[in-house]
PDB file of C-alpha atoms in Angstrom:
ATOM      1  CA  MET Z   1      -5.022  28.889 -36.629  1.00  0.00           C
ATOM      2  CA  SER Z   2      -7.035  25.993 -36.060  1.00  0.00           C
ATOM      3  CA  PHE Z   3      -3.780  23.660 -36.787  1.00  0.00           C
ATOM      4  CA  LEU Z   4      -2.306  25.314 -34.111  1.00  0.00           C
ATOM      5  CA  ILE Z   5      -4.865  25.003 -31.570  1.00  0.00           C
ATOM      6  CA  ALA Z   6      -5.238  21.292 -32.625  1.00  0.00           C
ATOM      7  CA  PHE Z   7      -1.451  21.095 -32.096  1.00  0.00           C
ATOM      8  CA  SER Z   8      -1.434  22.950 -28.829  1.00  0.00           C
ATOM      9  CA  LEU Z   9      -4.580  20.269 -27.803  1.00  0.00           C
ATOM     10  CA  LEU Z  10      -2.052  17.288 -28.986  1.00  0.00           C
ATOM     11  CA  ALA Z  11       0.845  18.598 -26.877  1.00  0.00           C
ATOM     12  CA  PHE Z  12      -0.854  18.800 -23.449  1.00  0.00           C
ATOM     13  CA  ALA Z  13      -3.090  15.782 -24.064  1.00  0.00           C
ATOM     14  CA  PRO Z  14      -0.544  13.001 -22.887  1.00  0.00           C
ATOM     15  CA  LEU Z  15      -0.351  15.253 -19.385  1.00  0.00           C
ATOM     16  CA  CYS Z  16      -3.055  13.636 -17.807  1.00  0.00           C
ATOM     17  CA  PHE Z  17      -2.785   9.918 -18.945  1.00  0.00           C
ATOM     18  CA  CYS Z  18      -0.778   8.471 -16.322  1.00  0.00           C
ATOM     19  CA  GLY Z  19      -1.021   4.836 -17.309  1.00  0.00           C
ATOM     20  CA  LYS Z  20      -1.790   3.066 -20.282  1.00  0.00           C
ATOM     21  CA  SER Z  21      -3.660  -0.106 -19.706  1.00  0.00           C
ATOM     22  CA  SER Z  22      -4.936  -2.733 -22.541  1.00  0.00           C
ATOM     23  CA  SER Z  23      -8.134  -0.855 -23.226  1.00  0.00           C
ATOM     24  CA  GLY Z  24      -7.750   2.752 -21.835  1.00  0.00           C
ATOM     25  CA  TYR Z  25      -5.846   5.145 -19.800  1.00  0.00           C
ATOM     26  CA  LEU Z  26      -6.056   6.029 -15.920  1.00  0.00           C
ATOM     27  CA  TYR Z  27      -6.000   9.913 -15.822  1.00  0.00           C
ATOM     28  CA  PRO Z  28      -6.678  12.174 -12.586  1.00  0.00           C
ATOM     29  CA  GLN Z  29      -9.835  14.095 -14.494  1.00  0.00           C
ATOM     30  CA  PHE Z  30     -11.567  10.705 -14.814  1.00  0.00           C
ATOM     31  CA  TYR Z  31     -14.359  11.567 -12.629  1.00  0.00           C
ATOM     32  CA  ASP Z  32     -14.277  15.755 -13.078  1.00  0.00           C
ATOM     33  CA  HIS Z  33     -17.718  15.640 -14.974  1.00  0.00           C
ATOM     34  CA  SER Z  34     -19.322  12.427 -13.874  1.00  0.00           C
ATOM     35  CA  CYS Z  35     -18.712  12.592  -9.939  1.00  0.00           C
ATOM     36  CA  PRO Z  36     -17.389  16.023  -9.422  1.00  0.00           C
ATOM     37  CA  LYS Z  37     -17.248  15.818  -5.321  1.00  0.00           C
ATOM     38  CA  ALA Z  38     -15.620  12.142  -5.456  1.00  0.00           C
ATOM     39  CA  GLN Z  39     -12.378  13.249  -4.286  1.00  0.00           C
ATOM     40  CA  GLU Z  40     -13.597  15.738  -1.438  1.00  0.00           C
ATOM     41  CA  ILE Z  41     -16.160  12.971  -0.454  1.00  0.00           C
ATOM     42  CA  VAL Z  42     -13.290  10.306   0.048  1.00  0.00           C
ATOM     43  CA  GLN Z  43     -10.779  12.923   1.716  1.00  0.00           C
ATOM     44  CA  CYS Z  44     -13.758  13.553   4.089  1.00  0.00           C
ATOM     45  CA  ILE Z  45     -14.575  10.367   5.241  1.00  0.00           C
ATOM     46  CA  VAL Z  46     -10.805   9.281   5.384  1.00  0.00           C
ATOM     47  CA  ALA Z  47      -9.965  11.960   7.699  1.00  0.00           C
ATOM     48  CA  LYS Z  48     -12.957  11.475   9.836  1.00  0.00           C
ATOM     49  CA  ALA Z  49     -11.523   7.837  10.206  1.00  0.00           C
ATOM     50  CA  VAL Z  50      -7.894   8.835  10.890  1.00  0.00           C
ATOM     51  CA  ALA Z  51      -8.816  11.353  13.436  1.00  0.00           C
ATOM     52  CA  LYS Z  52     -10.881   8.525  15.209  1.00  0.00           C
ATOM     53  CA  GLU Z  53      -7.940   5.978  14.906  1.00  0.00           C
ATOM     54  CA  THR Z  54      -4.476   6.982  13.509  1.00  0.00           C
ATOM     55  CA  ARG Z  55      -3.845   3.890  12.950  1.00  0.00           C
ATOM     56  CA  MET Z  56      -6.439   3.439  10.399  1.00  0.00           C
ATOM     57  CA  ALA Z  57      -4.394   5.321   8.015  1.00  0.00           C
ATOM     58  CA  ALA Z  58      -1.630   2.665   7.487  1.00  0.00           C
ATOM     59  CA  SER Z  59      -4.415  -0.114   7.225  1.00  0.00           C
ATOM     60  CA  LEU Z  60      -5.901   1.920   4.721  1.00  0.00           C
ATOM     61  CA  LEU Z  61      -2.379   2.365   2.828  1.00  0.00           C
ATOM     62  CA  ARG Z  62      -1.725  -1.358   3.073  1.00  0.00           C
ATOM     63  CA  LEU Z  63      -5.252  -2.419   1.606  1.00  0.00           C
ATOM     64  CA  HIS Z  64      -4.321  -0.611  -1.491  1.00  0.00           C
ATOM     65  CA  PHE Z  65      -0.647  -2.471  -1.696  1.00  0.00           C
ATOM     66  CA  HIS Z  66      -2.145  -5.695  -0.784  1.00  0.00           C
ATOM     67  CA  ASP Z  67      -4.987  -5.093  -3.622  1.00  0.00           C
ATOM     68  CA  CYS Z  68      -2.641  -4.282  -6.338  1.00  0.00           C
ATOM     69  CA  PHE Z  69      -0.242  -7.310  -5.863  1.00  0.00           C
ATOM     70  CA  VAL Z  70      -2.714  -9.710  -6.609  1.00  0.00           C
ATOM     71  CA  LYS Z  71      -4.380  -9.526 -10.331  1.00  0.00           C
ATOM     72  CA  GLY Z  72      -3.851  -5.671 -10.326  1.00  0.00           C
ATOM     73  CA  CYS Z  73      -5.461  -2.781  -8.708  1.00  0.00           C
ATOM     74  CA  ASP Z  74      -9.137  -4.184  -9.177  1.00  0.00           C
ATOM     75  CA  ALA Z  75     -10.396  -4.549  -5.704  1.00  0.00           C
ATOM     76  CA  SER Z  76     -10.517  -8.159  -5.676  1.00  0.00           C
ATOM     77  CA  ILE Z  77      -9.276  -7.817  -1.816  1.00  0.00           C
ATOM     78  CA  LEU Z  78     -12.647  -6.231  -0.916  1.00  0.00           C
ATOM     79  CA  LEU Z  79     -14.672  -9.104  -1.994  1.00  0.00           C
ATOM     80  CA  ASP Z  80     -16.139 -11.234   0.787  1.00  0.00           C
ATOM     81  CA  SER Z  81     -16.507 -14.972   0.111  1.00  0.00           C
ATOM     82  CA  SER Z  82     -19.739 -15.940  -1.661  1.00  0.00           C
ATOM     83  CA  GLY Z  83     -20.755 -18.535  -4.492  1.00  0.00           C
ATOM     84  CA  SER Z  84     -17.491 -19.304  -6.505  1.00  0.00           C
ATOM     85  CA  ILE Z  85     -15.455 -16.612  -4.797  1.00  0.00           C
ATOM     86  CA  ILE Z  86     -13.450 -17.088  -2.051  1.00  0.00           C
ATOM     87  CA  SER Z  87     -12.070 -14.410  -0.379  1.00  0.00           C
ATOM     88  CA  GLU Z  88      -8.620 -12.921  -0.273  1.00  0.00           C
ATOM     89  CA  LYS Z  89      -9.669 -11.625   3.178  1.00  0.00           C
ATOM     90  CA  ARG Z  90      -8.563 -15.723   4.330  1.00  0.00           C
ATOM     91  CA  SER Z  91      -5.292 -15.529   2.988  1.00  0.00           C
ATOM     92  CA  ASN Z  92      -2.000 -15.356   5.125  1.00  0.00           C
ATOM     93  CA  PRO Z  93      -0.919 -11.702   4.552  1.00  0.00           C
ATOM     94  CA  ASN Z  94      -4.849 -10.845   5.324  1.00  0.00           C
ATOM     95  CA  ARG Z  95      -6.247 -12.849   8.035  1.00  0.00           C
ATOM     96  CA  ASN Z  96      -6.305 -11.088  11.010  1.00  0.00           C
ATOM     97  CA  SER Z  97      -4.596  -8.473   9.616  1.00  0.00           C
ATOM     98  CA  ALA Z  98      -6.068  -6.707   6.837  1.00  0.00           C
ATOM     99  CA  ARG Z  99      -8.486  -4.112   8.049  1.00  0.00           C
ATOM    100  CA  GLY Z 100     -10.477  -0.689   7.065  1.00  0.00           C
ATOM    101  CA  PHE Z 101     -13.323  -2.683   5.126  1.00  0.00           C
ATOM    102  CA  GLU Z 102     -15.709  -0.448   7.027  1.00  0.00           C
ATOM    103  CA  VAL Z 103     -14.209   2.976   6.235  1.00  0.00           C
ATOM    104  CA  ILE Z 104     -14.230   1.674   2.317  1.00  0.00           C
ATOM    105  CA  ASP Z 105     -18.050   0.465   2.934  1.00  0.00           C
ATOM    106  CA  GLU Z 106     -18.579   4.205   4.501  1.00  0.00           C
ATOM    107  CA  ILE Z 107     -17.118   5.874   1.453  1.00  0.00           C
ATOM    108  CA  LYS Z 108     -18.695   3.656  -1.320  1.00  0.00           C
ATOM    109  CA  SER Z 109     -22.173   4.191   0.250  1.00  0.00           C
ATOM    110  CA  ALA Z 110     -21.611   8.225   0.029  1.00  0.00           C
ATOM    111  CA  LEU Z 111     -20.482   7.905  -3.355  1.00  0.00           C
ATOM    112  CA  GLU Z 112     -23.235   5.755  -4.183  1.00  0.00           C
ATOM    113  CA  LYS Z 113     -25.741   8.511  -2.449  1.00  0.00           C
ATOM    114  CA  GLU Z 114     -23.721  11.056  -4.734  1.00  0.00           C
ATOM    115  CA  CYS Z 115     -23.283   9.550  -7.919  1.00  0.00           C
ATOM    116  CA  PRO Z 116     -24.826   6.101  -8.138  1.00  0.00           C
ATOM    117  CA  GLN Z 117     -22.522   3.122  -9.517  1.00  0.00           C
ATOM    118  CA  THR Z 118     -19.938   5.627 -10.975  1.00  0.00           C
ATOM    119  CA  VAL Z 119     -16.934   5.648  -8.903  1.00  0.00           C
ATOM    120  CA  SER Z 120     -15.019   2.122  -8.623  1.00  0.00           C
ATOM    121  CA  CYS Z 121     -13.920   0.266  -5.303  1.00  0.00           C
ATOM    122  CA  ALA Z 122     -10.805   0.313  -6.740  1.00  0.00           C
ATOM    123  CA  ASP Z 123     -10.262   3.735  -7.318  1.00  0.00           C
ATOM    124  CA  ILE Z 124     -11.605   4.383  -3.580  1.00  0.00           C
ATOM    125  CA  LEU Z 125      -8.808   2.240  -2.328  1.00  0.00           C
ATOM    126  CA  ALA Z 126      -6.026   4.468  -4.698  1.00  0.00           C
ATOM    127  CA  LEU Z 127      -7.500   7.887  -3.544  1.00  0.00           C
ATOM    128  CA  ALA Z 128      -7.685   6.488   0.212  1.00  0.00           C
ATOM    129  CA  ALA Z 129      -4.059   5.501   0.295  1.00  0.00           C
ATOM    130  CA  ARG Z 130      -2.987   9.224  -0.963  1.00  0.00           C
ATOM    131  CA  ASP Z 131      -5.120  10.404   1.337  1.00  0.00           C
ATOM    132  CA  SER Z 132      -3.993   8.399   4.396  1.00  0.00           C
ATOM    133  CA  THR Z 133      -0.449   9.114   3.544  1.00  0.00           C
ATOM    134  CA  VAL Z 134      -1.308  13.219   3.357  1.00  0.00           C
ATOM    135  CA  LEU Z 135      -3.271  13.321   6.725  1.00  0.00           C
ATOM    136  CA  THR Z 136      -0.014  11.452   8.540  1.00  0.00           C
ATOM    137  CA  GLY Z 137       2.213  14.093   6.870  1.00  0.00           C
ATOM    138  CA  GLY Z 138       3.455  12.515   3.846  1.00  0.00           C
ATOM    139  CA  PRO Z 139       3.593  13.426   0.292  1.00  0.00           C
ATOM    140  CA  SER Z 140       0.489  13.926  -1.954  1.00  0.00           C
ATOM    141  CA  TRP Z 141       0.376  13.143  -5.533  1.00  0.00           C
ATOM    142  CA  GLU Z 142      -2.351  13.261  -8.549  1.00  0.00           C
ATOM    143  CA  VAL Z 143      -4.068   9.846  -8.397  1.00  0.00           C
ATOM    144  CA  PRO Z 144      -4.617   8.710 -11.876  1.00  0.00           C
ATOM    145  CA  LEU Z 145      -8.345   7.017 -11.962  1.00  0.00           C
ATOM    146  CA  GLY Z 146     -10.531   4.766 -14.077  1.00  0.00           C
ATOM    147  CA  ARG Z 147      -9.913   1.406 -12.561  1.00  0.00           C
ATOM    148  CA  ARG Z 148     -12.796  -0.945 -12.645  1.00  0.00           C
ATOM    149  CA  ASP Z 149     -13.688  -3.616 -10.377  1.00  0.00           C
ATOM    150  CA  SER Z 150     -13.109  -7.085 -10.761  1.00  0.00           C
ATOM    151  CA  LYS Z 151     -15.704  -9.814 -10.851  1.00  0.00           C
ATOM    152  CA  GLY Z 152     -13.429 -12.168  -8.744  1.00  0.00           C
ATOM    153  CA  ALA Z 153     -10.505 -12.872  -6.338  1.00  0.00           C
ATOM    154  CA  SER Z 154      -7.677 -15.241  -6.222  1.00  0.00           C
ATOM    155  CA  LEU Z 155      -6.635 -16.449  -2.674  1.00  0.00           C
ATOM    156  CA  SER Z 156      -3.901 -18.395  -4.145  1.00  0.00           C
ATOM    157  CA  GLY Z 157      -2.631 -15.114  -5.542  1.00  0.00           C
ATOM    158  CA  SER Z 158      -2.996 -13.252  -2.187  1.00  0.00           C
ATOM    159  CA  ASN Z 159      -0.961 -16.234  -0.829  1.00  0.00           C
ATOM    160  CA  ASN Z 160       1.658 -16.320  -2.940  1.00  0.00           C
ATOM    161  CA  ASP Z 161       2.258 -13.228  -4.772  1.00  0.00           C
ATOM    162  CA  ILE Z 162       2.383 -10.363  -1.587  1.00  0.00           C
ATOM    163  CA  PRO Z 163       5.878  -9.767  -0.078  1.00  0.00           C
ATOM    164  CA  ALA Z 164       6.063 -11.841   3.266  1.00  0.00           C
ATOM    165  CA  PRO Z 165       7.873 -10.298   6.498  1.00  0.00           C
ATOM    166  CA  ASN Z 166      10.206 -13.318   6.630  1.00  0.00           C
ATOM    167  CA  ASN Z 167      10.721 -13.582   2.885  1.00  0.00           C
ATOM    168  CA  THR Z 168      14.306 -13.200   1.876  1.00  0.00           C
ATOM    169  CA  PHE Z 169      15.694 -10.016   0.252  1.00  0.00           C
ATOM    170  CA  GLN Z 170      15.613 -11.629  -3.316  1.00  0.00           C
ATOM    171  CA  THR Z 171      12.045 -13.156  -2.918  1.00  0.00           C
ATOM    172  CA  ILE Z 172      10.907  -9.865  -2.281  1.00  0.00           C
ATOM    173  CA  LEU Z 173      12.446  -8.111  -5.295  1.00  0.00           C
ATOM    174  CA  THR Z 174      11.274 -11.031  -7.484  1.00  0.00           C
ATOM    175  CA  LYS Z 175       7.763 -10.187  -6.154  1.00  0.00           C
ATOM    176  CA  PHE Z 176       8.053  -6.575  -7.159  1.00  0.00           C
ATOM    177  CA  LYS Z 177       9.787  -6.983 -10.439  1.00  0.00           C
ATOM    178  CA  LEU Z 178       7.012  -9.634 -11.463  1.00  0.00           C
ATOM    179  CA  GLN Z 179       4.460  -6.458 -10.841  1.00  0.00           C
ATOM    180  CA  GLY Z 180       6.606  -4.116 -12.876  1.00  0.00           C
ATOM    181  CA  LEU Z 181       8.086  -2.310  -9.981  1.00  0.00           C
ATOM    182  CA  ASP Z 182      12.002  -2.303  -9.353  1.00  0.00           C
ATOM    183  CA  ILE Z 183      14.439  -2.119  -6.502  1.00  0.00           C
ATOM    184  CA  VAL Z 184      13.705   1.889  -6.132  1.00  0.00           C
ATOM    185  CA  ASP Z 185      10.214   1.189  -5.632  1.00  0.00           C
ATOM    186  CA  LEU Z 186      10.755  -1.673  -3.313  1.00  0.00           C
ATOM    187  CA  VAL Z 187      12.513   0.339  -0.791  1.00  0.00           C
ATOM    188  CA  ALA Z 188      10.457   3.746  -1.701  1.00  0.00           C
ATOM    189  CA  LEU Z 189       7.148   1.636  -0.631  1.00  0.00           C
ATOM    190  CA  SER Z 190       8.778   0.029   2.577  1.00  0.00           C
ATOM    191  CA  GLY Z 191       8.955   3.274   3.422  1.00  0.00           C
ATOM    192  CA  SER Z 192       5.310   3.125   4.253  1.00  0.00           C
ATOM    193  CA  HIS Z 193       6.384   1.310   7.291  1.00  0.00           C
ATOM    194  CA  THR Z 194       6.812   4.622   8.747  1.00  0.00           C
ATOM    195  CA  ILE Z 195       3.273   4.590  10.092  1.00  0.00           C
ATOM    196  CA  GLY Z 196       1.031   1.452  11.608  1.00  0.00           C
ATOM    197  CA  ASN Z 197       1.727  -1.647  13.494  1.00  0.00           C
ATOM    198  CA  ALA Z 198       2.956  -5.211  13.118  1.00  0.00           C
ATOM    199  CA  ARG Z 199       1.772  -8.237  14.930  1.00  0.00           C
ATOM    200  CA  CYS Z 200       4.273 -10.371  17.185  1.00  0.00           C
ATOM    201  CA  THR Z 201       4.229 -13.252  15.000  1.00  0.00           C
ATOM    202  CA  SER Z 202       4.983 -11.553  12.141  1.00  0.00           C
ATOM    203  CA  PHE Z 203       8.957 -10.826  13.569  1.00  0.00           C
ATOM    204  CA  ARG Z 204       8.833 -13.307  16.450  1.00  0.00           C
ATOM    205  CA  GLN Z 205      11.376 -15.303  14.904  1.00  0.00           C
ATOM    206  CA  ARG Z 206      14.002 -12.274  14.869  1.00  0.00           C
ATOM    207  CA  LEU Z 207      13.537 -12.471  18.489  1.00  0.00           C
ATOM    208  CA  TYR Z 208      14.440 -16.058  19.276  1.00  0.00           C
ATOM    209  CA  ASN Z 209      15.427 -18.294  16.240  1.00  0.00           C
ATOM    210  CA  GLN Z 210      16.272 -16.573  13.344  1.00  0.00           C
ATOM    211  CA  SER Z 211      17.859 -19.213  11.224  1.00  0.00           C
ATOM    212  CA  GLY Z 212      16.913 -22.516  12.884  1.00  0.00           C
ATOM    213  CA  ASN Z 213      19.601 -22.907  15.493  1.00  0.00           C
ATOM    214  CA  GLY Z 214      18.099 -20.885  18.150  1.00  0.00           C
ATOM    215  CA  GLN Z 215      19.819 -17.598  18.032  1.00  0.00           C
ATOM    216  CA  PRO Z 216      18.171 -14.486  17.558  1.00  0.00           C
ATOM    217  CA  ASP Z 217      18.754 -12.165  14.489  1.00  0.00           C
ATOM    218  CA  ASN Z 218      22.077 -11.000  14.611  1.00  0.00           C
ATOM    219  CA  THR Z 219      21.502  -8.221  12.660  1.00  0.00           C
ATOM    220  CA  LEU Z 220      18.842  -6.414  15.249  1.00  0.00           C
ATOM    221  CA  ASP Z 221      20.068  -4.418  17.806  1.00  0.00           C
ATOM    222  CA  GLU Z 222      20.226  -6.152  21.151  1.00  0.00           C
ATOM    223  CA  SER Z 223      18.587  -3.367  23.476  1.00  0.00           C
ATOM    224  CA  TYR Z 224      15.718  -3.024  21.043  1.00  0.00           C
ATOM    225  CA  ALA Z 225      15.270  -6.978  20.606  1.00  0.00           C
ATOM    226  CA  ALA Z 226      15.405  -6.936  24.678  1.00  0.00           C
ATOM    227  CA  GLN Z 227      12.452  -4.499  24.603  1.00  0.00           C
ATOM    228  CA  LEU Z 228      10.534  -6.416  21.845  1.00  0.00           C
ATOM    229  CA  ARG Z 229      10.719  -9.680  23.852  1.00  0.00           C
ATOM    230  CA  MET Z 230       8.791  -8.048  27.053  1.00  0.00           C
ATOM    231  CA  GLY Z 231       5.649  -7.682  24.576  1.00  0.00           C
ATOM    232  CA  CYS Z 232       6.472 -10.453  22.127  1.00  0.00           C
ATOM    233  CA  PRO Z 233       7.020 -13.980  24.307  1.00  0.00           C
ATOM    234  CA  ARG Z 234       8.087 -17.164  22.384  1.00  0.00           C
ATOM    235  CA  SER Z 235       4.546 -18.418  22.726  1.00  0.00           C
ATOM    236  CA  GLY Z 236       1.496 -16.430  23.065  1.00  0.00           C
ATOM    237  CA  GLY Z 237       0.649 -12.966  22.561  1.00  0.00           C
ATOM    238  CA  ASP Z 238       0.553 -13.401  18.647  1.00  0.00           C
ATOM    239  CA  GLN Z 239      -1.783 -10.522  17.962  1.00  0.00           C
ATOM    240  CA  ASN Z 240       0.142  -8.104  20.371  1.00  0.00           C
ATOM    241  CA  LEU Z 241       0.939  -4.839  18.273  1.00  0.00           C
ATOM    242  CA  PHE Z 242       4.098  -3.003  18.022  1.00  0.00           C
ATOM    243  CA  PHE Z 243       4.803  -0.002  16.215  1.00  0.00           C
ATOM    244  CA  LEU Z 244       6.745  -0.283  12.803  1.00  0.00           C
ATOM    245  CA  ASP Z 245       8.595   3.031  13.544  1.00  0.00           C
ATOM    246  CA  PHE Z 246       9.034   3.322  17.154  1.00  0.00           C
ATOM    247  CA  VAL Z 247      10.628   6.911  16.783  1.00  0.00           C
ATOM    248  CA  SER Z 248       7.625   8.706  14.860  1.00  0.00           C
ATOM    249  CA  PRO Z 249       4.772   6.221  14.908  1.00  0.00           C
ATOM    250  CA  THR Z 250       1.990   8.117  13.407  1.00  0.00           C
ATOM    251  CA  LYS Z 251       3.908  10.583  11.483  1.00  0.00           C
ATOM    252  CA  PHE Z 252       4.936   9.768   7.983  1.00  0.00           C
ATOM    253  CA  ASP Z 253       8.311  10.590   7.560  1.00  0.00           C
ATOM    254  CA  ASN Z 254      11.945   8.947   7.053  1.00  0.00           C
ATOM    255  CA  SER Z 255      12.573   7.696  10.541  1.00  0.00           C
ATOM    256  CA  TYR Z 256      11.961   4.456   9.213  1.00  0.00           C
ATOM    257  CA  PHE Z 257      15.010   4.576   7.140  1.00  0.00           C
ATOM    258  CA  LYS Z 258      17.069   5.711  10.065  1.00  0.00           C
ATOM    259  CA  ASN Z 259      15.712   2.799  12.232  1.00  0.00           C
ATOM    260  CA  ILE Z 260      16.740   0.603   9.372  1.00  0.00           C
ATOM    261  CA  LEU Z 261      20.679   2.058   9.632  1.00  0.00           C
ATOM    262  CA  ALA Z 262      20.649   1.646  13.501  1.00  0.00           C
ATOM    263  CA  SER Z 263      19.903  -1.847  13.044  1.00  0.00           C
ATOM    264  CA  LYS Z 264      16.208  -1.151  14.465  1.00  0.00           C
ATOM    265  CA  GLY Z 265      14.074  -2.195  11.671  1.00  0.00           C
ATOM    266  CA  LEU Z 266      11.443  -4.224  12.901  1.00  0.00           C
ATOM    267  CA  LEU Z 267      10.553  -6.683  10.389  1.00  0.00           C
ATOM    268  CA  ASN Z 268      13.148  -9.084   8.890  1.00  0.00           C
ATOM    269  CA  SER Z 269      11.929  -7.773   5.669  1.00  0.00           C
ATOM    270  CA  ASP Z 270      12.741  -4.057   6.974  1.00  0.00           C
ATOM    271  CA  GLN Z 271      16.393  -4.642   7.864  1.00  0.00           C
ATOM    272  CA  VAL Z 272      17.105  -6.706   4.877  1.00  0.00           C
ATOM    273  CA  LEU Z 273      16.847  -3.664   2.547  1.00  0.00           C
ATOM    274  CA  SER Z 274      20.096  -2.314   4.515  1.00  0.00           C
ATOM    275  CA  THR Z 275      22.212  -6.053   5.125  1.00  0.00           C
ATOM    276  CA  LYS Z 276      21.020  -7.981   1.564  1.00  0.00           C
ATOM    277  CA  ASN Z 277      21.818  -5.682  -1.353  1.00  0.00           C
ATOM    278  CA  GLU Z 278      24.037  -2.906  -2.095  1.00  0.00           C
ATOM    279  CA  ALA Z 279      21.941  -1.094  -3.864  1.00  0.00           C
ATOM    280  CA  SER Z 280      19.016  -1.296  -1.585  1.00  0.00           C
ATOM    281  CA  MET Z 281      21.585  -0.217   1.220  1.00  0.00           C
ATOM    282  CA  GLU Z 282      22.781   3.045  -0.613  1.00  0.00           C
ATOM    283  CA  LEU Z 283      18.949   3.758  -1.205  1.00  0.00           C
ATOM    284  CA  VAL Z 284      18.195   3.646   2.557  1.00  0.00           C
ATOM    285  CA  LYS Z 285      21.086   5.753   3.158  1.00  0.00           C
ATOM    286  CA  LYS Z 286      19.740   8.466   0.665  1.00  0.00           C
ATOM    287  CA  TYR Z 287      16.206   8.410   1.803  1.00  0.00           C
ATOM    288  CA  ALA Z 288      17.593   8.650   5.690  1.00  0.00           C
ATOM    289  CA  GLU Z 289      19.594  11.567   4.869  1.00  0.00           C
ATOM    290  CA  ASN Z 290      16.956  13.216   2.914  1.00  0.00           C
ATOM    291  CA  ASN Z 291      13.204  13.212   3.442  1.00  0.00           C
ATOM    292  CA  ASP Z 292      12.460  15.316   0.146  1.00  0.00           C
ATOM    293  CA  LEU Z 293      13.789  12.799  -1.861  1.00  0.00           C
ATOM    294  CA  PHE Z 294      12.054   9.839   0.011  1.00  0.00           C
ATOM    295  CA  PHE Z 295       8.360  12.004  -0.493  1.00  0.00           C
ATOM    296  CA  GLN Z 296       9.580  12.074  -3.953  1.00  0.00           C
ATOM    297  CA  GLN Z 297      10.156   8.744  -4.796  1.00  0.00           C
ATOM    298  CA  PHE Z 298       7.424   7.910  -2.674  1.00  0.00           C
ATOM    299  CA  ALA Z 299       4.561   9.635  -4.533  1.00  0.00           C
ATOM    300  CA  LYS Z 300       6.276   8.078  -7.801  1.00  0.00           C
ATOM    301  CA  SER Z 301       6.287   4.850  -6.809  1.00  0.00           C
ATOM    302  CA  MET Z 302       2.935   5.072  -5.410  1.00  0.00           C
ATOM    303  CA  VAL Z 303       1.319   6.176  -8.963  1.00  0.00           C
ATOM    304  CA  LYS Z 304       3.635   3.217 -10.285  1.00  0.00           C
ATOM    305  CA  MET Z 305       1.890   0.709  -8.106  1.00  0.00           C
ATOM    306  CA  GLY Z 306      -1.505   2.405  -8.694  1.00  0.00           C
ATOM    307  CA  ASN Z 307      -1.224   1.559 -12.299  1.00  0.00           C
ATOM    308  CA  ILE Z 308      -0.790  -2.311 -12.291  1.00  0.00           C
ATOM    309  CA  SER Z 309      -3.020  -3.936 -14.472  1.00  0.00           C
ATOM    310  CA  PRO Z 310      -6.161  -1.935 -14.039  1.00  0.00           C
ATOM    311  CA  LEU Z 311      -9.493  -3.248 -15.700  1.00  0.00           C
ATOM    312  CA  THR Z 312     -10.509  -0.569 -17.780  1.00  0.00           C
ATOM    313  CA  GLY Z 313     -13.013   0.195 -20.624  1.00  0.00           C
ATOM    314  CA  ASN Z 314     -15.774  -2.387 -20.412  1.00  0.00           C
ATOM    315  CA  ARG Z 315     -13.582  -4.664 -18.549  1.00  0.00           C
ATOM    316  CA  GLY Z 316     -14.773  -5.586 -14.772  1.00  0.00           C
ATOM    317  CA  GLU Z 317     -17.874  -3.311 -13.367  1.00  0.00           C
ATOM    318  CA  ILE Z 318     -18.409  -0.580 -10.989  1.00  0.00           C
ATOM    319  CA  ARG Z 319     -19.579  -2.664  -7.750  1.00  0.00           C
ATOM    320  CA  ARG Z 320     -22.721  -0.760  -6.031  1.00  0.00           C
ATOM    321  CA  ASN Z 321     -21.356  -2.810  -3.060  1.00  0.00           C
ATOM    322  CA  CYS Z 322     -17.417  -3.160  -2.247  1.00  0.00           C
ATOM    323  CA  ARG Z 323     -18.088  -6.594  -0.718  1.00  0.00           C
ATOM    324  CA  ARG Z 324     -20.015  -8.043  -3.535  1.00  0.00           C
ATOM    325  CA  ILE Z 325     -19.997  -8.423  -7.435  1.00  0.00           C
ATOM    326  CA  ASN Z 326     -23.337  -6.742  -9.161  1.00  0.00           C
TER     327      ASN Z 326
END
């Protein structure tokens, strides 16, 4: 009998181990005993922030992405500059655009009251990304937990490893592959652009001078381009904001993919998904046709992204304040 019990325990054990790292696992139940209210606290504060400003959902989701693509999901993006640390907040992808840091601070201080030095900033980012997705109508998933926080940041990693809106399709795919992600993950995760905004400076070249010949991007719908030019002039207006998905800008759905098929992707990095690669074009079509399929894959790819090189065991630390090392 005891053999059977042992066997059945073994049979179920792997179910909660979602991402092996070099010295330990991430699993959704990580805080069940040490901080049982952790997920509830995160969800509550994220919900409050998104109710106050819908855009915050996209901002929090993006923080997790910009964290994971630089040295793994270790909350390095949250560190301010101090001593030998040069903050990733100064990098090209983050400067004047990464936001939501105050929401993370509020979550962290609530968690420190509830269970001091227990829940990592890296896990807060992963949970806030999931909650933001759900709150805007997207899919839910169990978030594997147990990441620890880095003791350093990488400005160069932030500048070089995060895909940029004007990168070629191949460069973007290469940046995903370097993180252990594939073309399916690339297309599904790009679907997060169903919510949120982009600044004029991130797509201006498509409106006026796509390939250096003074001509607009011919893969951009002309009437849509004309509309965009009204708020994004040749010079000035760099910080003017535009919806990434003009059809349902605050609803997490598959209209992003439908827009791309209609040549109305906002960023170059959105539109190239349907113009530069057969396999990615097929995926765009599939997700445009089938919202459930998109949701399913988005959840899977988010778990996979959340598993990029986590610090576990005794590597890293649990920061008391997400902006600085202990």
